[in-house]
Structure formats: structure tokens, C-alpha cells
Coordinates of C-alpha atoms in Angstrom, one line a residue:
X15 CA 38.7 94.6 80.6
X16 CA 40.5 94.1 77.3
X17 CA 39.4 90.5 77.3
X18 CA 35.8 91.4 77.9
X19 CA 35.9 94.1 75.2
X20 CA 37.4 91.6 72.7
X21 CA 34.7 89.0 73.4
X22 CA 32.0 91.7 73.1
X23 CA 33.4 92.8 69.7
X24 CA 33.5 89.2 68.5
X25 CA 29.9 88.6 69.5
X26 CA 28.8 91.8 67.8
X27 CA 30.7 90.9 64.7
X28 CA 29.2 87.4 64.6
X29 CA 25.7 88.7 65.1
X30 CA 26.1 91.3 62.4
X31 CA 27.5 88.7 60.0
X32 CA 24.5 86.4 60.6
X33 CA 22.1 89.3 60.2
X34 CA 23.6 90.5 56.9
X35 CA 23.9 87.0 55.5
X36 CA 20.6 85.7 56.8
X37 CA 18.6 86.4 53.6
X38 CA 21.3 84.8 51.4
X39 CA 21.6 81.8 53.6
X40 CA 17.9 81.3 53.7
X41 CA 17.8 81.5 49.9
X42 CA 20.8 79.2 49.5
X43 CA 19.3 76.6 51.8
X44 CA 16.3 76.3 49.4
X45 CA 18.6 75.6 46.4
X46 CA 19.0 71.9 46.9
X47 CA 18.9 69.9 43.7
X48 CA 16.6 69.0 42.2
X49 CA 14.6 72.1 42.3
X50 CA 11.0 71.3 41.1
X51 CA 9.6 73.8 38.6
X52 CA 6.2 73.8 37.0
X53 CA 5.5 75.8 33.8
X54 CA 1.9 76.5 33.1
X55 CA 2.1 77.0 29.4
X56 CA -1.0 78.8 28.1
X57 CA -0.5 77.8 24.5
X58 CA -1.3 74.7 22.4
X59 CA 1.0 71.7 22.5
X60 CA 0.9 71.3 18.7
X61 CA 1.6 74.9 17.5
X62 CA 5.0 76.5 17.0
X63 CA 5.5 79.2 19.5
X64 CA 4.5 77.9 22.9
X65 CA 6.2 74.5 22.4
X66 CA 9.3 76.4 21.4
X67 CA 9.2 78.3 24.7
X68 CA 8.9 74.9 26.5
X69 CA 11.8 73.5 24.5
X70 CA 14.2 76.3 25.3
X71 CA 13.1 76.1 29.0
X72 CA 13.8 72.4 29.1
X73 CA 17.3 72.8 27.5
X74 CA 18.2 75.4 30.2
X75 CA 16.6 73.5 33.0
X76 CA 18.7 70.4 32.2
X77 CA 21.8 72.6 32.3
X78 CA 20.9 73.9 35.8
X79 CA 19.8 70.5 37.1
X80 CA 16.1 71.6 37.5
X81 CA 13.3 69.1 37.4
X82 CA 10.8 70.7 35.0
X83 CA 7.1 69.9 34.6
X84 CA 5.2 71.5 31.7
X85 CA 1.4 71.7 31.5
X86 CA -0.5 73.1 28.5
X87 CA -3.7 75.0 28.8
X88 CA -4.4 74.8 25.0
X89 CA -5.2 78.5 24.7
X90 CA -8.2 78.1 26.9
X91 CA -8.7 80.9 29.5
X92 CA -10.7 78.7 31.8
X93 CA -8.1 75.9 31.7
X94 CA -5.4 78.4 32.7
X95 CA -7.3 79.2 35.9
X96 CA -8.3 75.6 36.6
X97 CA -4.8 74.1 36.1
X98 CA -3.1 77.0 38.0
X99 CA -5.4 76.5 41.0
X100 CA -4.8 72.8 41.0
X101 CA -1.0 73.2 40.9
X102 CA -1.2 75.7 43.8
X103 CA -3.4 73.4 45.9
X104 CA -1.2 70.3 45.6
X105 CA 0.0 68.7 48.8
X106 CA 3.5 69.1 47.5
X107 CA 3.5 72.2 45.2
X108 CA 6.5 73.0 43.0
X109 CA 9.4 75.0 44.4
X110 CA 8.9 77.5 41.5
X111 CA 5.8 78.2 39.4
X112 CA 6.2 79.8 36.0
X113 CA 3.1 81.8 35.0
X114 CA 2.1 83.7 31.9
X115 CA -0.5 86.5 32.2
X116 CA -2.4 85.2 29.1
X117 CA -6.0 86.4 29.0
X118 CA -5.2 88.5 32.1
X119 CA -5.4 85.3 34.3
X120 CA -2.0 85.8 36.0
X121 CA -3.1 88.3 38.7
X122 CA -5.2 86.0 40.7
X123 CA -2.9 83.0 40.3
X124 CA 0.1 84.9 41.5
X125 CA -1.8 86.2 44.5
X126 CA -2.9 82.6 45.4
X127 CA 0.6 81.2 44.8
X128 CA 2.1 83.9 47.0
X129 CA -0.4 83.2 49.8
X130 CA 0.7 79.5 49.6
X131 CA 4.4 80.5 49.8
X132 CA 5.2 79.3 46.3
X133 CA 8.0 81.2 44.5
X134 CA 6.5 82.5 41.2
X135 CA 8.1 83.9 38.1
X136 CA 6.1 85.8 35.4
X137 CA 7.1 85.0 31.8
X138 CA 6.5 86.8 28.5
X139 CA 3.2 88.5 29.6
X140 CA 3.4 90.2 32.9
X141 CA 0.9 92.9 34.1
X142 CA -0.5 95.8 32.2
X143 CA -2.2 99.1 33.1
X144 CA -4.1 99.1 36.5
X145 CA -3.0 95.6 37.2
X146 CA 0.7 96.6 36.9
X147 CA 0.2 99.4 39.4
X148 CA -1.6 97.1 41.8
X149 CA 0.9 94.2 41.6
X150 CA 4.0 96.4 41.8
X151 CA 7.5 95.0 41.2
X152 CA 8.7 91.5 42.0
X153 CA 9.2 91.0 45.8
X154 CA 7.5 94.3 46.8
X155 CA 3.8 93.5 47.6
X156 CA 4.1 89.8 46.9
X157 CA 7.3 88.6 48.5
X158 CA 7.3 85.2 46.8
X159 CA 7.1 86.8 43.4
X160 CA 10.8 86.3 42.5
X161 CA 11.0 87.8 39.0
X162 CA 9.6 88.6 35.6
X163 CA 10.9 88.5 32.1
X164 CA 9.0 90.2 29.2
X165 CA 9.9 91.2 25.7
X166 CA 9.6 94.8 24.5
X167 CA 6.6 94.2 22.2
X168 CA 6.1 97.9 21.6
X169 CA 9.5 98.2 20.0
X170 CA 8.9 95.0 18.0
X171 CA 5.6 96.4 16.6
X172 CA 7.5 99.5 15.5
X173 CA 10.3 97.6 13.8
X174 CA 7.8 95.5 11.9
X175 CA 6.0 98.6 10.7
X176 CA 9.2 100.3 9.6
X177 CA 10.4 97.1 7.8
X178 CA 7.0 96.9 6.1
X179 CA 7.3 100.5 5.0
X180 CA 10.8 100.1 3.6
X181 CA 9.7 97.0 1.6
X182 CA 6.6 98.7 0.2
X183 CA 8.7 101.7 -1.0
X184 CA 10.9 99.3 -2.9
X185 CA 8.4 96.8 -4.1
X186 CA 4.7 97.6 -3.9
X187 CA 2.2 99.7 -5.8
X188 CA 0.7 102.9 -4.6
X189 CA -3.0 103.6 -4.7
X190 CA -4.7 106.3 -6.8
X191 CA -4.1 108.6 -3.8
X192 CA -0.4 108.1 -4.0
X193 CA -0.2 106.2 -0.8
X194 CA 0.5 102.6 0.2
X195 CA -2.5 100.7 1.6
X196 CA -2.1 98.3 4.4
X197 CA -4.1 95.5 6.2
X198 CA -3.2 94.7 9.9
X199 CA -3.9 91.3 11.4
X200 CA -3.8 91.8 15.2
X201 CA -3.5 89.2 17.9
X202 CA -6.2 89.8 20.6
X203 CA -7.6 92.7 22.6
X204 CA -6.7 91.5 26.1
X205 CA -3.2 90.0 26.2
X206 CA -0.5 92.5 27.1
X207 CA 1.9 91.3 24.4
X208 CA -0.8 91.9 21.7
X209 CA -1.8 95.3 23.1
X210 CA 1.8 96.6 23.3
X211 CA 2.7 95.2 19.9
X212 CA -0.3 96.9 18.3
X213 CA 0.5 100.1 20.1
X214 CA 4.0 100.0 18.6
X215 CA 2.6 99.5 15.2
X216 CA 0.3 102.4 15.5
X217 CA 3.0 104.7 16.9
X218 CA 5.3 103.9 13.9
X219 CA 2.4 104.3 11.5
X220 CA 1.6 107.8 12.8
X221 CA 5.0 109.0 11.6
X222 CA 4.6 107.5 8.1
X223 CA 2.5 109.9 6.1
X224 CA 2.7 107.8 2.9
X225 CA 0.9 104.8 4.4
X226 CA -2.9 104.3 4.9
X227 CA -4.2 101.6 7.3
X228 CA -7.3 100.4 5.5
X229 CA -8.4 97.8 8.0
X230 CA -7.3 96.0 11.2
X231 CA -8.8 92.9 12.7
X232 CA -8.3 90.9 15.9
X233 CA -7.7 87.2 15.1
X234 CA -7.0 85.4 18.4
X235 CA -3.7 84.5 16.8
X236 CA -5.2 81.7 14.6
X237 CA -4.0 81.0 11.0
X238 CA -7.5 80.1 9.6
X239 CA -8.9 83.4 10.9
X240 CA -6.0 85.3 9.5
X241 CA -6.5 83.6 6.1
X242 CA -10.3 84.2 6.0
X243 CA -10.1 87.9 7.1
X244 CA -7.3 88.5 4.5
X245 CA -9.4 86.8 1.8
X246 CA -12.4 89.0 2.6
X247 CA -10.2 92.2 2.7
X248 CA -8.5 91.5 -0.6
X249 CA -11.9 90.9 -2.3
X250 CA -13.1 94.2 -0.9
X251 CA -9.9 96.0 -1.9
X252 CA -10.1 94.7 -5.4
X253 CA -13.7 95.8 -5.8
X254 CA -12.7 99.3 -4.7
X255 CA -9.6 99.4 -6.9
X256 CA -7.3 99.6 -3.9
X257 CA -4.0 97.8 -4.4
X258 CA -2.9 96.1 -1.1
X259 CA 0.7 97.1 -0.7
X260 CA 1.4 95.5 2.7
X261 CA 0.2 93.2 5.4
X262 CA 1.3 93.7 9.0
X263 CA 0.7 90.4 10.8
X264 CA 1.1 90.2 14.6
X265 CA 2.7 86.8 14.4
X266 CA 4.0 84.4 11.8
X267 CA 0.9 82.1 11.9
X268 CA -1.2 85.0 10.8
X269 CA 1.3 85.9 8.1
X270 CA 1.0 82.3 6.8
X271 CA -2.8 82.6 6.6
X272 CA -2.5 85.9 4.8
X273 CA -0.2 84.3 2.2
X274 CA -2.6 81.4 1.6
X275 CA -5.4 83.9 1.0
X276 CA -3.3 86.1 -1.3
X277 CA -2.0 83.3 -3.4
X278 CA -5.6 82.0 -3.9
X279 CA -6.3 85.4 -5.5
X280 CA -3.1 85.1 -7.6
X281 CA -1.1 87.7 -5.6
X282 CA 2.6 86.9 -4.9
X283 CA 4.1 87.8 -1.5
X284 CA 7.4 89.7 -2.0
X285 CA 6.3 90.9 -5.5
X286 CA 2.7 92.1 -5.4
X287 CA 2.7 93.0 -1.7
X288 CA 5.0 93.1 1.3
X289 CA 4.5 91.1 4.5
X290 CA 6.0 91.1 8.0
X291 CA 5.4 88.7 10.9
X292 CA 6.8 87.8 14.3
X293 CA 8.0 84.5 16.0
X294 CA 11.0 83.2 14.0
X295 CA 8.9 80.2 13.0
X296 CA 10.6 77.7 10.6
X297 CA 8.1 78.5 7.9
X298 CA 8.6 82.3 8.2
X299 CA 12.4 81.9 8.2
X300 CA 12.1 80.0 4.9
X301 CA 9.9 82.7 3.5
X302 CA 12.4 85.4 4.5
X303 CA 15.2 83.5 2.9
X304 CA 13.2 83.1 -0.3
X305 CA 12.2 86.8 -0.4
X306 CA 8.5 86.3 0.3
X307 CA 8.5 87.9 3.7
X308 CA 10.4 91.1 4.5
X309 CA 11.2 90.0 8.0
X310 CA 10.1 88.0 11.0
X311 CA 10.8 89.7 14.4
X312 CA 11.0 87.7 17.6
X313 CA 13.2 85.2 19.3
X314 CA 11.2 85.6 22.5
X315 CA 10.6 81.9 22.8
X316 CA 14.2 81.9 24.0
X317 CA 12.8 83.5 27.2
X318 CA 11.9 80.0 28.4
X319 CA 15.7 79.4 28.7
X320 CA 16.5 82.8 30.1
X321 CA 13.8 82.3 32.7
X322 CA 15.6 79.3 34.0
X323 CA 18.8 81.3 34.1
X324 CA 17.1 84.0 36.2
X325 CA 15.5 81.5 38.5
X326 CA 19.0 80.0 39.0
X327 CA 20.5 83.4 39.8
X328 CA 17.7 84.2 42.2
X329 CA 18.0 81.0 44.1
X330 CA 21.8 81.2 44.2
X331 CA 21.6 84.8 45.6
X332 CA 23.0 86.4 42.5
X333 CA 20.0 88.6 41.5
X334 CA 20.4 92.2 42.6
X335 CA 17.2 94.3 42.9
X336 CA 19.2 97.5 42.6
X337 CA 20.3 96.6 39.0
X338 CA 16.9 95.5 37.8
X339 CA 17.8 91.9 37.5
X340 CA 14.5 90.6 38.9
X341 CA 12.2 92.5 36.5
X342 CA 13.8 92.3 33.1
X343 CA 12.5 93.7 29.8
X344 CA 14.5 92.4 26.8
X345 CA 14.6 93.3 23.1
X346 CA 13.4 90.9 20.5
X347 CA 15.3 91.0 17.1
X348 CA 14.4 91.0 13.4
X349 CA 15.6 88.3 11.1
X350 CA 15.6 89.5 7.5
X351 CA 17.6 88.6 4.4
X352 CA 20.7 90.2 5.9
X353 CA 21.0 87.8 8.8
X354 CA 18.8 84.8 8.1
X355 CA 21.8 82.7 6.8
X356 CA 23.7 83.3 10.0
X357 CA 20.7 82.0 12.1
X358 CA 20.4 78.9 9.9
X359 CA 24.2 78.3 10.3
X360 CA 24.1 78.5 14.1
X361 CA 20.7 77.3 15.2
X362 CA 19.0 76.0 12.1
X363 CA 18.4 72.6 13.6
X364 CA 16.7 74.2 16.6
X365 CA 18.6 72.2 19.1
X366 CA 18.5 74.7 21.9
X367 CA 21.1 72.7 23.9
X368 CA 23.6 74.4 21.6
X369 CA 23.0 77.6 23.7
X370 CA 25.2 77.5 26.8
X371 CA 22.8 79.2 29.2
X372 CA 25.3 78.8 32.1
X373 CA 27.7 81.2 30.3
X374 CA 25.2 84.0 31.1
X375 CA 24.9 83.3 34.8
X376 CA 25.8 85.9 37.4
X377 CA 27.3 83.3 39.7
X378 CA 30.4 85.0 41.2
X379 CA 32.2 81.6 41.2
X380 CA 31.8 81.3 37.4
X381 CA 34.3 83.3 35.3
X382 CA 32.8 85.9 33.0
X383 CA 33.2 84.7 29.4
X384 CA 34.4 87.1 26.7
X385 CA 31.5 89.2 25.4
X386 CA 29.2 88.6 28.3
X387 CA 28.3 91.8 30.2
X388 CA 29.7 92.4 33.7
X389 CA 27.5 91.2 36.5
X390 CA 26.7 94.6 37.8
X391 CA 24.9 95.5 34.5
X392 CA 21.8 94.2 32.7
X393 CA 21.4 90.8 31.2
X394 CA 22.2 90.8 27.4
X395 CA 19.7 88.4 25.8
X396 CA 20.3 89.8 22.3
X397 CA 20.5 87.7 19.1
X398 CA 24.1 88.6 18.6
X399 CA 25.1 87.4 22.1
X400 CA 23.1 84.2 21.7
X401 CA 24.5 83.3 18.3
X402 CA 28.0 84.2 19.5
X403 CA 27.7 81.8 22.4
X404 CA 26.3 78.7 20.7
X405 CA 28.4 75.6 20.9
X406 CA 29.0 72.3 19.1
X407 CA 27.4 69.4 20.8
X408 CA 29.4 66.2 21.5
X409 CA 28.9 63.6 18.8
X410 CA 27.7 61.1 21.4
X411 CA 24.8 63.3 22.7
X412 CA 21.4 61.8 22.2
X413 CA 19.1 63.4 19.5
X414 CA 17.0 66.2 20.8

């Protein structure tokens, strides 16, 4: 009787163990190098931001041993759908598909990828409004949706507005009404990042009673359009005796266009008016250092690298739904004259291999480095942590 009881308990224990570890085992079995990942990049291959996302993604993919393919849609909404459907229909689709919900194209592509059984990760622009309610959280309605990583654009828009206000109060001229007059160059009217960034700007502006928003324009993120709209606005403002105290630009490319238009009318950024942007572009960082821009917010191109880290943690079974590690919202950061020198010292060459992405993994077999949060908390993708965990590259490493 005792022998039978022992055997029965052993069988129950083995069955329970297999049941409890079944999900982890299934996930671990899929993590056989090299994992093939395709990133459908919605941007242009020759602009700053989207190639920077690709560059950080490639740096991290190499560290994790992933085989990464990057396809550019060149900011063409139709191309996003066409390329996405072609990837999903391949005889051998990728193990993981990285999508961006640019132009609201992500909903259908995620649904089609999920039906095909392709693991999908949403990057930078996830779902907004009614689409967010319909799609739910990663793994709920669509079980092959393994995660999302988006920046807090609302907070960035607010920081930019507050930095612009602080600069104007120190530098710019008030109008005859005693207020500071502002032009806003917005991104577009459909992309979640643009909508949320603009909402943050408006929220901050509502609390600033000494600032008047004279005009705001959608630009589709393009420098020439930002330049032309700024030129027309400055001409109108001059004809109406309204000194332009500040320009809020939704990204650095628009800020550069605004500077070009202003200088053509003999206005000097940083002296005659204040300017803020977003993206940490090389040109903007130089302008911040030289006092011509009050700040550039951003750093969200590093999300390409952080996405590879999160994919690794998911495939290795380290992502815990209960701690929000599959749907992550992270804060961008401002670079202004107070910290621009530190950025140049650490990452001025933009060799993203200097960032040791593996140091942020939640792999229980990897020791937790000093300064990295415990694995039962949120990821810390802050500028401080990133700069603190850069490294010197060996002298024999090939050029980036």
C-alpha cells in the first residue's frame, strides 16, 4: 500500500511539474539561435530618426545573437501595408515581426500576423483610442502579440512646452498684450505619437497664462514644410507687429526648418526667439550646445535596442505579465545645456554597441549589475541608466 501510494504521489508530482512548466518549455524550445526577426521600419532610409532606431536595434540584436532583417516603407502608408502583408505571406516568415502603428496601419497587420502564428512586437506607436480598446493588451485577444514598447509622448510634449516657456521668460520679447506669442509645428493628425505629443503640449499650455498660441500646423514631419510654414507665419506676424517669442517643433527636423526660415528673415534662434524640438538628432544637439535651441527631448530611437532586449526576455521566459513587462511605456528625456556635454562624452560617436544591452536582461542566470532595477520591477530605460552603463569598445572591434 505504501509502495502504491509513493508511486501515485510521484506520478502526480511529475504531471504537475510538466503542467506548470509546459508554457515555459514551449517558449524555450522556440528560442534556438539564430532567431529570425524582421523589422518593418515605416520611415525613410536616409533621414535621422528611423535609421537610428534600426541602428540601435541592430546593435542589440547582435548582442543577443538574433538575425535581423530591416525593411523601409519610406513613410508611405501604402508601402507599410504592402510590405507587411508580403512578410506575413512568406513561405518561411520570421520568428518575430516588429511593427510600428504608423498611419494606423498596425491593427490589420498584427491581426494577420497573429492568424499566421507569427510572434509580433509593437514598437514606438502602438494602438490609440478605439483601436486600443479593441486590441487589448499583448497576449490577451491576440496570443502571438508578445509585447509593446512605447514612449510617453504626452509627457514629452509637456516638458517641451515648459522648457520653451522658461527660455522665453529669460530671452524673448513680449507682445503689446504682455504675453509671449508662439508658433507650433505639429507632426501629423493620425499617428499616436503625434497625437499624444500635441496633447501634452496643449495640456502644458493651458496652465501657462502668459503664453499665446498664435498658430499650429500639421507638417507630416518634413523639414521643407516646417521651413515654409514658419516663413509664412513670421511674415504674417511681422505685418501684424507680433514678436514671435517661441517655436514648439514636434521633432528636430521641423526645428531645423524653422531655423532656416527665421535666419532668412534675420532672426537669431536663442536670442530673438526660443526653440525646442525632439529626437536628439546630431544637428539639434549641436544647436543645444551652442545655445540656439533650448532643448531637444527624445532618446526614443534607443527603443530599437530595448525591443530586442524585451524579445529576448520573452523568448527566454523572463517576461512576467503581472509586472507589466510585456506592455512597457518608457519616459524620454530632455537634453539641454545642463547635460549635453555628458551625452557627447558617453555616446557622441553614436556607436550604439557601447550600450551593453545584456546588462538590462531579466535572465535569472545573469547577475544583476549595480544600478539596474531588480527583476520584479519595471525596466529602467532612462538616460541616466543608459549613460551609466555604456562601455569602452575593444580597440580591435571593426568600425561601426
